[in-house]
GROMACS .gro file of C-alpha atoms in nm:
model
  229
    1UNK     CA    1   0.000   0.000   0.000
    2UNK     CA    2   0.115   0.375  -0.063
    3UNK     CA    3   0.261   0.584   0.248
    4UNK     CA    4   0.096   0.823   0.400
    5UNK     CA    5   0.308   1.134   0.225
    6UNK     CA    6   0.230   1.333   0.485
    7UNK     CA    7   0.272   1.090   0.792
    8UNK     CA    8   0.572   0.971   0.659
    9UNK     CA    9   0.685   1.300   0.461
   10UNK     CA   10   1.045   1.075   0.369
   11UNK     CA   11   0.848   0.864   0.158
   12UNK     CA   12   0.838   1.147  -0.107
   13UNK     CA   13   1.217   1.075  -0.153
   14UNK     CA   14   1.361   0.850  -0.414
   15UNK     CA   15   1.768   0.794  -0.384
   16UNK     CA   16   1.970   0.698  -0.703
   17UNK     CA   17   2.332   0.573  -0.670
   18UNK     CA   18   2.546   0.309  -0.826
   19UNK     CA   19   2.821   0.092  -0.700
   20UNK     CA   20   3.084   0.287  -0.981
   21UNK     CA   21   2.956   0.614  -0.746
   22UNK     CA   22   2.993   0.440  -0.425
   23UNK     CA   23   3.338   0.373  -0.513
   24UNK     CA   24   3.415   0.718  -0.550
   25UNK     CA   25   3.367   0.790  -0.228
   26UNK     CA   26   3.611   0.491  -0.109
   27UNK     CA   27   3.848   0.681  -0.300
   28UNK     CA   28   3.798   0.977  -0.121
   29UNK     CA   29   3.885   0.778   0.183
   30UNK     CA   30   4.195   0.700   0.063
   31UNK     CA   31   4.308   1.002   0.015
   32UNK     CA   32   4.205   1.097   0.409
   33UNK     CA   33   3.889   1.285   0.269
   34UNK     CA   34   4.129   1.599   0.153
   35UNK     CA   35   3.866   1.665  -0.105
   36UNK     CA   36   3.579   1.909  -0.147
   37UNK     CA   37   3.236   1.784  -0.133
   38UNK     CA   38   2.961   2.002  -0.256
   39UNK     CA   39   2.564   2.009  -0.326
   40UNK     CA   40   2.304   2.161  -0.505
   41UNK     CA   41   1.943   2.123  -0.637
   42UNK     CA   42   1.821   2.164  -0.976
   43UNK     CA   43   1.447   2.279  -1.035
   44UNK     CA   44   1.208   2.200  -1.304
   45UNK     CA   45   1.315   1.831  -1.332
   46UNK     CA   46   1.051   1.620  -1.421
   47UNK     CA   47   0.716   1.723  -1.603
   48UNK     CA   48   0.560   1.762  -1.241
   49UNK     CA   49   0.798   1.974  -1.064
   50UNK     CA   50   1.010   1.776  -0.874
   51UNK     CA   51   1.353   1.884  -0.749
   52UNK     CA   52   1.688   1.682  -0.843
   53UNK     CA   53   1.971   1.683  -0.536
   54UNK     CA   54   2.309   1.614  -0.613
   55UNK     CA   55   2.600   1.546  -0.362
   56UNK     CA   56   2.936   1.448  -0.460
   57UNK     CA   57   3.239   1.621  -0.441
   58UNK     CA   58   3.528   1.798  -0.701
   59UNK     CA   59   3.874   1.837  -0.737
   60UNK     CA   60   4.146   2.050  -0.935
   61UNK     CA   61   4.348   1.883  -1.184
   62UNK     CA   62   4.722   1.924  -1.005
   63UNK     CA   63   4.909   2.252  -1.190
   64UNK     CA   64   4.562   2.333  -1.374
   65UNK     CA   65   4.229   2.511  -1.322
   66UNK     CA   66   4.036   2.205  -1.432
   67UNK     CA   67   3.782   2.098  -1.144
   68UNK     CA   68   3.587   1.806  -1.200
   69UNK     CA   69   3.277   1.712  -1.024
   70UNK     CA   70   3.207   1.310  -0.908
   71UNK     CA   71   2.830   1.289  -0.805
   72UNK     CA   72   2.809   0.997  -0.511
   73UNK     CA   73   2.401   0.997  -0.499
   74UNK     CA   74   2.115   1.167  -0.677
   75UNK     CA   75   1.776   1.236  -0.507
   76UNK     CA   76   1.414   1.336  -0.640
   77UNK     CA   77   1.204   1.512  -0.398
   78UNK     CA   78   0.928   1.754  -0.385
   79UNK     CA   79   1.145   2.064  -0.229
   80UNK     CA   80   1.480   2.144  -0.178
   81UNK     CA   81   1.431   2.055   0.219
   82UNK     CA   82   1.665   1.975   0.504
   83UNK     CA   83   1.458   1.672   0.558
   84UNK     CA   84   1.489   1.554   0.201
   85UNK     CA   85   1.847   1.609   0.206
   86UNK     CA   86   1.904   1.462   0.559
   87UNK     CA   87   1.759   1.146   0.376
   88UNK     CA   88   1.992   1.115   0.097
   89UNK     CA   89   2.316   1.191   0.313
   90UNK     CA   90   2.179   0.903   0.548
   91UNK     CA   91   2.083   0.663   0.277
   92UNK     CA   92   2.466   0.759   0.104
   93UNK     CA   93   2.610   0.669   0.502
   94UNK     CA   94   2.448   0.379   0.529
   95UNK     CA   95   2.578   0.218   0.221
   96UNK     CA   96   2.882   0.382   0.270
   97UNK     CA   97   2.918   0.199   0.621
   98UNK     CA   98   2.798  -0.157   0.481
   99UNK     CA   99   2.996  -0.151   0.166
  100UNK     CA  100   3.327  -0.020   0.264
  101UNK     CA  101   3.333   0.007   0.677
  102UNK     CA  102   3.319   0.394   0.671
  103UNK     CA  103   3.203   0.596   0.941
  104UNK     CA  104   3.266   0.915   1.115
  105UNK     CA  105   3.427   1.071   0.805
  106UNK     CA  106   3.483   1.449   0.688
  107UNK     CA  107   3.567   1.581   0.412
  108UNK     CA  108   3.894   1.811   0.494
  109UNK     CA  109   3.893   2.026   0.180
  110UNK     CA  110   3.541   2.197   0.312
  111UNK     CA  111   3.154   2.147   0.215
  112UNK     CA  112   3.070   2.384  -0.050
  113UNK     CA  113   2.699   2.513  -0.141
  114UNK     CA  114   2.471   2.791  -0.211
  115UNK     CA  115   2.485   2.826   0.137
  116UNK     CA  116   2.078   2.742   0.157
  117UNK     CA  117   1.975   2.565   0.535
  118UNK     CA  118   1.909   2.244   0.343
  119UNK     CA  119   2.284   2.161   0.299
  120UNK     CA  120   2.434   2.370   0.548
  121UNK     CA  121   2.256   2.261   0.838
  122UNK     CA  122   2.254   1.873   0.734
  123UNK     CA  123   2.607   1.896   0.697
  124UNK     CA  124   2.585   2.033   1.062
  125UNK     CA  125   2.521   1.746   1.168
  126UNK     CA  126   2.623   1.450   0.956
  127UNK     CA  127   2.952   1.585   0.917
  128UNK     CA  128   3.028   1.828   1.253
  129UNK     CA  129   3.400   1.900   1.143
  130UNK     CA  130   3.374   1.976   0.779
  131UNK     CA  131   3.381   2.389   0.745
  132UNK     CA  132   3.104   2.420   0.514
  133UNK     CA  133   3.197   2.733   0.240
  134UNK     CA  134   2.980   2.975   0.000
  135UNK     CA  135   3.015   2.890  -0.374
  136UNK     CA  136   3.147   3.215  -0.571
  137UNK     CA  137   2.917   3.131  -0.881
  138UNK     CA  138   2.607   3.143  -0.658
  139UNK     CA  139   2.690   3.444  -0.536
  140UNK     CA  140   2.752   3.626  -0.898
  141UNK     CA  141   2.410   3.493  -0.987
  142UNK     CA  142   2.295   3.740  -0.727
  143UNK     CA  143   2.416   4.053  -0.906
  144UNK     CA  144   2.178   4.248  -1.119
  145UNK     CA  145   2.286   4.191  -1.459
  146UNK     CA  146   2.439   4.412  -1.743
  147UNK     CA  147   2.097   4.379  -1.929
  148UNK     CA  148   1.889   4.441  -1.665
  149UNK     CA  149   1.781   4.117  -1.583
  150UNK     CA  150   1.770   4.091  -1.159
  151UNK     CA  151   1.951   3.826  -1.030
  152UNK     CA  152   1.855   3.534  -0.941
  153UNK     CA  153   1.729   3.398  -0.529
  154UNK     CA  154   1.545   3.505  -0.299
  155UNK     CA  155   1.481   3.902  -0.310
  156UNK     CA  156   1.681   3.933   0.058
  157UNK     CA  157   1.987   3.846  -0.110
  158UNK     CA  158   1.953   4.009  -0.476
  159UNK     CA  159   2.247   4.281  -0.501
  160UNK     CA  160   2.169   4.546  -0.701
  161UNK     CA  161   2.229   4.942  -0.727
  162UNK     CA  162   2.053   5.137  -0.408
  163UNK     CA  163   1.784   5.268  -0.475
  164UNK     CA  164   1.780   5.613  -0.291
  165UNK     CA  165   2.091   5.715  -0.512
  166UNK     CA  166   1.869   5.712  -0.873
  167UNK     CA  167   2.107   5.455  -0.947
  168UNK     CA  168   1.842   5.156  -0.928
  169UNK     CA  169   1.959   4.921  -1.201
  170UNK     CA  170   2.253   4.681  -1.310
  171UNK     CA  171   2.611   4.695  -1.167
  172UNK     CA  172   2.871   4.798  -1.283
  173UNK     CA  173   3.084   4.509  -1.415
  174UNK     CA  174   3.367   4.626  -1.237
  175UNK     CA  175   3.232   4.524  -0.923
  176UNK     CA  176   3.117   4.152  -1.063
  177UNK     CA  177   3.515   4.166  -1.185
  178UNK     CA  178   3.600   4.227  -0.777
  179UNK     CA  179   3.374   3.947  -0.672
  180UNK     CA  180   3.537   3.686  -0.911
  181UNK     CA  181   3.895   3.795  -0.858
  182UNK     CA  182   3.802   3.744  -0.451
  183UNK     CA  183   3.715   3.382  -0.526
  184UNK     CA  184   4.045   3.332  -0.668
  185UNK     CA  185   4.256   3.405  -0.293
  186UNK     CA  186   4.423   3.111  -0.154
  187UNK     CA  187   4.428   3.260   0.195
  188UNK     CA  188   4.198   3.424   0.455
  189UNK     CA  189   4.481   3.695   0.496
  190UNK     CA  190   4.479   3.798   0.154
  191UNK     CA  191   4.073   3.753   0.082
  192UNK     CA  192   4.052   3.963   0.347
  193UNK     CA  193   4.287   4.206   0.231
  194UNK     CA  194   4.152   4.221  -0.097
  195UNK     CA  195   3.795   4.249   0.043
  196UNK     CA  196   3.910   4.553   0.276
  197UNK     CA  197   4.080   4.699  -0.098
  198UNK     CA  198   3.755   4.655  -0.307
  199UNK     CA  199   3.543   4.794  -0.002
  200UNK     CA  200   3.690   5.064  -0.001
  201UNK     CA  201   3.635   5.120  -0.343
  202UNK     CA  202   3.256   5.028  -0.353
  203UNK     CA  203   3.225   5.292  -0.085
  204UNK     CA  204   3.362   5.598  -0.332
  205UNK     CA  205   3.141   5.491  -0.607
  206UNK     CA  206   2.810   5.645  -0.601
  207UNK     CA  207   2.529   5.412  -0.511
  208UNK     CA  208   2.699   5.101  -0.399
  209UNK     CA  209   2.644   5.208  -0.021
  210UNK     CA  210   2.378   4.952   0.082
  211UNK     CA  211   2.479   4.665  -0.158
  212UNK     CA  212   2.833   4.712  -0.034
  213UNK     CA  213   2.688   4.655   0.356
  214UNK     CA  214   2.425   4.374   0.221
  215UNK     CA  215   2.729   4.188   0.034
  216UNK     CA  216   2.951   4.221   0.341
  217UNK     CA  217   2.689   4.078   0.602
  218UNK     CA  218   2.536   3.841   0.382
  219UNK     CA  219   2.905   3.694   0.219
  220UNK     CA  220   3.177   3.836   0.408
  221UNK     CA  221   3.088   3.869   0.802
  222UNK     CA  222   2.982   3.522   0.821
  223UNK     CA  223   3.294   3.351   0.732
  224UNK     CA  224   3.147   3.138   0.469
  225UNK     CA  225   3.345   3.313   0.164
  226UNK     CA  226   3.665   3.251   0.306
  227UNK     CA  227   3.780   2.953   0.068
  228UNK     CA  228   3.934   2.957  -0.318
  229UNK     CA  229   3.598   2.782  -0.505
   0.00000   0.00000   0.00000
C-alpha cells in the first residue's frame, strides 16, 4: 500500500546511486577525505515539478584550473528541504558503512553550497567538522545583470544598485570583476585584504552604499566566503 506522504513525509524521496559512485567515495577515503564535497538542487526536473539533489564532491586537476565534479548519490524530492536532504546523506552513510566500513568521516577540503539551510545545516550534523563554504558562482548569480535582468534567489539576497541614489539598475561590471577575482585568494589573509581593498572602493562609487553593507553581512561577516571555489 502507498505511504501516507504526509505521515511519513520521507516517503516522497527516491535515492539513485550506483556501485561505480559508491566507489568514488572509497576513493575519497583513501586520500584521508582531503577533497571538497559540494551540493546543489536543480528545479524543473521532471514534467511535475520535482527537485533533483546532487552530492558528490570535485577536485582541481594538479598545476591546472580544471575541477571536476564526481556525483556519489542523486535524489528526487518535492522541495529542496533539510529533511529531504538529511535522507539522501543518510541513505549515502548507510551504504557507505555496509559496503566499505566507513564511518565518522569528513571531508577536509570543506563542504561547498549555495549556502541554503538544506545543505548547510545537514552537513551540521552528519559531518560536525567539515567547514562548510559559500560557492562564488552562486553568489555572482545574485548581481543584477548588465541587461537588466535581476539576479537570481530570494529578493533578501539580490544585489543590485541602491535605490535612494537614482542609481536603481545593473552593476557595474567592475564590481562583478571584484567578486570573481576574490574567489580566486588562496588565503583568509589575503581575501581579506583584498575584500578591505575593493570595499573601499565600492564605498567611493556612487550608489553602492547599501549593496556594499548587504554583500559584506550576507558573504563576508559570516565567514562562509573565506575559501578559493
Amino acid at each position: 500500500a502507498q505511504r501516507d506522504k504526509v505521515k511519513y513525509p520521507w516517503s516522497n524521496v527516491v535515492c539513485y546511486t550506483s556501485l561505480a559512485l559508491l566507489w568514488m567515495l572509497k576513493d575519497c577515503a583513501e586520500l584521508d577525505f582531503k577533497v571538497t564535497g559540494a551540493a546543489d538542487g536543480t528545479h524543473g526536473t521532471t514534467a511535475s515539478g520535482e527537485k533533483l539533489l546532487i552530492f558528490g564532491c570535485f577536485d582541481v586537476k594538479c598545476g591546472t584550473n580544471v575541477r571536476t565534479f564526481r556525483p556519489f548519490i542523486h535524489a528526487v524530492c518535492p522541495e529542496e528541504k533539510e529533511l529531504y536532504f538529511s535522507v539522501t546523506v543518510v541513505t549515502l552513510l548507510k551504504y557507505a558503512r555496509r559496503l566499505f566500513g566507513l564511518r565518522d568521516f569528513n571531508f577536509k577540503g570543506m563542504l561547498v553550497s549555495d549556502r541554503a539551510a538544506a545543505f548547510v545545516n545537514t552537513w551540521k550534523n552528519a559531518f560536525p567538522d567539515s567547514k562548510p563554504a559559500q560557492c562564488f558562482t552562486h553568489i555572482l548569480r545574485k548581481f543584477k545583470k548588465n541587461d537588466g535582468t535581476k539576479g537570481s534567489g530570494n529578493g533578501s539576497h539580490r544585489l543590485d544598485c541602491d535605490k535612494d541614489k537614482g542609481t536603481e539598475g545593473s552593476l557595474p561590471k567592475f564590481v562583478v570583476d571584484d567578486v570573481h577575482s576574490l574567489s580566486q585568494c588562496l588565503t583568509k589573509k589575503q581575501f581579506l585584504r583584498l575584500w578591505e581593498m575593493i570595499k573601499i572602493e565600492w564605498e567611493k562609487e556612487g550608489g553602492l552604499t547599501k549593496m556594499t553593507d548587504k554583500f559584506h553581512r550576507s558573504h563576508i561577516k559570516d565567514d562562509l566566503s573565506l575559501i578559493h571555489i
